[in-house]
XYZ file of C-alpha atoms in Angstrom:
245
model
C -30.534 28.740 64.238
C -32.899 27.398 67.050
C -36.035 27.351 65.111
C -38.155 25.357 67.530
C -37.566 27.962 70.348
C -39.249 30.691 68.228
C -42.493 28.797 67.687
C -45.525 29.058 69.812
C -46.492 25.470 69.358
C -43.212 23.850 70.054
C -43.337 23.440 73.937
C -44.300 19.653 73.684
C -41.892 18.930 71.031
C -39.032 20.596 73.088
C -40.085 18.505 76.170
C -39.805 15.471 74.118
C -36.300 16.326 73.069
C -35.511 16.972 76.773
C -36.889 13.459 77.611
C -34.561 11.856 75.001
C -31.675 12.707 77.366
C -33.232 10.305 79.963
C -33.054 7.346 77.831
C -31.033 4.174 78.631
C -28.178 4.472 76.191
C -27.926 0.567 75.841
C -31.717 -0.096 74.858
C -33.284 0.759 71.604
C -35.595 3.766 71.700
C -38.997 4.444 69.802
C -40.770 7.562 69.067
C -44.206 8.218 67.505
C -44.774 11.830 66.574
C -47.165 14.077 64.663
C -45.805 15.626 61.544
C -44.550 19.070 61.455
C -46.526 22.458 60.911
C -48.814 22.165 57.808
C -50.492 24.829 55.732
C -53.830 25.834 56.897
C -57.246 26.389 55.057
C -60.037 28.798 56.100
C -63.580 27.900 56.173
C -64.283 30.325 53.124
C -61.590 28.517 51.011
C -62.998 25.124 51.938
C -66.494 26.045 51.007
C -65.398 27.554 47.821
C -63.251 24.771 46.610
C -63.701 21.733 48.779
C -61.876 19.186 46.531
C -58.839 21.385 46.103
C -58.379 21.659 49.999
C -58.712 18.127 50.901
C -56.929 17.876 54.150
C -54.726 14.893 53.298
C -53.022 17.112 50.614
C -52.017 20.049 52.849
C -48.292 20.249 52.774
C -45.721 21.289 55.418
C -44.916 25.088 55.673
C -41.529 26.299 55.040
C -41.163 26.943 58.793
C -42.503 23.546 59.396
C -39.734 21.901 57.356
C -37.091 24.124 59.122
C -38.573 22.942 62.583
C -38.270 19.354 61.482
C -34.622 19.816 60.668
C -33.958 21.586 63.760
C -35.740 18.642 65.735
C -33.296 16.300 64.007
C -30.311 18.200 64.767
C -31.211 18.250 68.410
C -31.325 14.469 68.740
C -28.319 12.620 70.281
C -25.743 12.044 67.595
C -24.705 8.525 68.968
C -28.027 6.802 67.822
C -28.835 4.915 64.467
C -32.094 6.444 63.450
C -34.610 4.714 61.210
C -37.780 6.868 60.099
C -41.073 5.681 59.035
C -43.911 7.783 57.873
C -47.538 7.587 56.459
C -48.551 8.069 52.855
C -49.558 11.638 53.518
C -46.901 13.871 51.965
C -46.429 16.218 54.963
C -45.465 13.052 57.052
C -42.787 12.220 54.286
C -41.551 15.813 54.446
C -41.209 15.761 58.180
C -39.245 12.322 58.202
C -36.997 13.830 55.382
C -36.412 16.920 57.547
C -35.600 15.097 60.688
C -33.243 12.829 58.716
C -31.439 15.864 57.167
C -31.222 17.327 60.838
C -29.535 14.313 62.158
C -27.183 14.273 59.259
C -26.227 17.969 59.715
C -24.645 17.172 63.029
C -22.768 14.067 61.916
C -25.477 11.476 63.049
C -26.876 8.515 61.235
C -30.288 8.455 59.742
C -32.407 6.969 56.946
C -36.048 7.028 55.950
C -36.943 3.475 55.795
C -40.639 3.257 54.253
C -44.004 4.136 54.384
C -46.087 2.798 57.318
C -48.018 -0.079 55.921
C -51.271 0.508 57.922
C -53.846 3.211 57.304
C -56.621 3.847 59.667
C -58.862 5.147 56.824
C -61.314 2.804 55.160
C -63.273 5.349 53.078
C -61.115 8.517 52.657
C -63.662 10.755 50.781
C -66.296 9.841 53.512
C -63.746 10.719 56.162
C -62.954 14.006 54.600
C -66.794 14.851 54.517
C -67.066 13.909 58.166
C -64.146 16.109 59.289
C -65.664 19.042 57.299
C -69.209 18.539 58.382
C -67.998 18.280 62.093
C -65.787 21.358 61.813
C -62.729 19.355 63.199
C -60.392 20.993 60.678
C -60.950 24.436 62.477
C -59.659 23.266 65.892
C -56.118 22.091 65.374
C -54.719 19.017 67.499
C -57.202 16.330 66.742
C -59.004 16.095 70.218
C -62.556 16.088 69.010
C -61.927 13.623 66.214
C -59.788 11.339 68.421
C -62.572 11.201 71.074
C -65.229 10.301 68.526
C -62.950 7.563 67.093
C -61.898 6.127 70.340
C -65.460 6.106 71.644
C -66.574 4.070 68.412
C -68.774 6.994 67.145
C -67.287 6.670 63.689
C -68.599 4.004 61.454
C -66.163 1.202 60.762
C -67.011 1.775 57.085
C -65.097 5.019 57.443
C -62.414 4.380 59.902
C -61.090 1.087 61.451
C -61.734 0.672 65.041
C -59.006 2.554 67.030
C -58.225 -0.480 69.295
C -57.655 -2.520 66.099
C -55.487 0.190 64.626
C -53.439 0.478 67.920
C -52.771 -3.211 67.971
C -51.462 -3.084 64.242
C -49.062 -0.293 65.343
C -47.864 -2.146 68.299
C -47.240 -5.252 66.075
C -45.319 -3.106 63.628
C -43.404 -1.150 66.378
C -42.211 -4.456 68.113
C -41.536 -6.345 64.855
C -39.166 -3.521 63.529
C -37.176 -3.914 66.722
C -36.292 -7.501 66.019
C -32.620 -7.834 65.413
C -31.949 -4.066 66.188
C -28.780 -2.993 67.748
C -28.775 -1.299 71.249
C -28.163 2.124 69.647
C -31.384 1.901 67.269
C -33.903 4.719 67.451
C -37.000 4.284 65.379
C -39.114 7.258 64.769
C -42.761 7.012 63.309
C -44.240 10.186 61.876
C -47.958 10.232 61.614
C -50.987 12.365 62.722
C -52.575 13.788 65.810
C -55.541 11.590 66.385
C -53.540 8.438 65.545
C -51.073 9.378 68.245
C -53.828 9.988 70.842
C -55.391 6.593 69.943
C -52.052 4.971 70.546
C -51.468 6.719 73.983
C -54.976 5.740 75.096
C -54.946 2.029 73.955
C -51.307 1.344 74.769
C -51.107 3.198 78.276
C -54.780 4.129 79.279
C -54.143 7.794 79.048
C -57.032 9.773 77.580
C -56.699 12.257 74.878
C -55.219 15.713 75.681
C -57.804 18.523 75.492
C -55.420 20.623 73.591
C -54.745 17.797 71.269
C -51.291 16.683 70.000
C -49.175 19.480 68.749
C -46.773 19.504 65.767
C -43.737 17.315 66.311
C -45.293 15.913 69.667
C -46.013 12.365 70.693
C -44.627 9.534 72.668
C -41.163 8.387 73.502
C -40.582 4.807 74.892
C -38.194 1.895 75.608
C -39.393 -1.662 76.094
C -37.607 -2.894 79.101
C -37.676 -6.099 81.310
C -39.716 -4.243 84.056
C -42.254 -2.814 81.538
C -42.791 0.086 78.911
C -40.747 3.031 79.951
C -42.811 5.922 78.535
C -42.228 9.685 78.266
C -45.290 11.844 77.573
C -44.794 15.697 77.607
C -42.889 16.208 80.845
C -43.508 12.944 82.822
C -41.898 9.525 82.776
C -44.035 6.481 83.668
C -43.337 2.773 83.598
C -46.455 0.963 82.336
C -47.449 -2.725 82.444
C -47.828 -3.795 78.722
C -51.411 -4.459 77.621
C -52.334 -8.073 77.883
C -52.504 -8.232 74.013
C -49.009 -6.665 73.597
C -46.861 -8.622 70.964
C -43.866 -10.543 72.222
């Protein structure tokens, strides 16, 4: 069943899957995406039991898991997929779902490890900030990403976004060392993190509607630059001056 086609948030995810068809088949590919659909919490629930409803504990919905499996089954079968995810449970569930989807159509996929970087310095303070600003109400991470990128969140709560983007670039490039031409690395993380990468790697400001579930960036590192697919456009960017070799 084509689960993604039935979901109102899935347009960007389906655009990303269409973009995969444009990749150079002889060059490793990289994808950084947001996790799948998660459970929600109302303002009333949050105010009644704030500790119970900490945002990092919200898990994937059943339809979100099915969407992740459908996403994986829609990827090309002739690639060798390695999946990485943050420590947050819904990211692991998404990586597992994508891996299951790839395997369901005869492809090769494995969940490799937890991404070794965290943007959060003080998790409890970040939770309080998210709730006090009301960022949990508007999905997509736009407001939080703008504050983070602008340097309006203290470094005692979150690492500077530019530093974090550099850490992710080092990890992304390092994991490509020794990879075969059919390698496809998928990193599952979060909306504000994806927007920070897009901004610091390519100079593209955050989307006003945020990053949707299973949306993100697709890229190949080529001799003539970074070939990048964002939503429905393909652009070749000059790597930042600090880009790892």
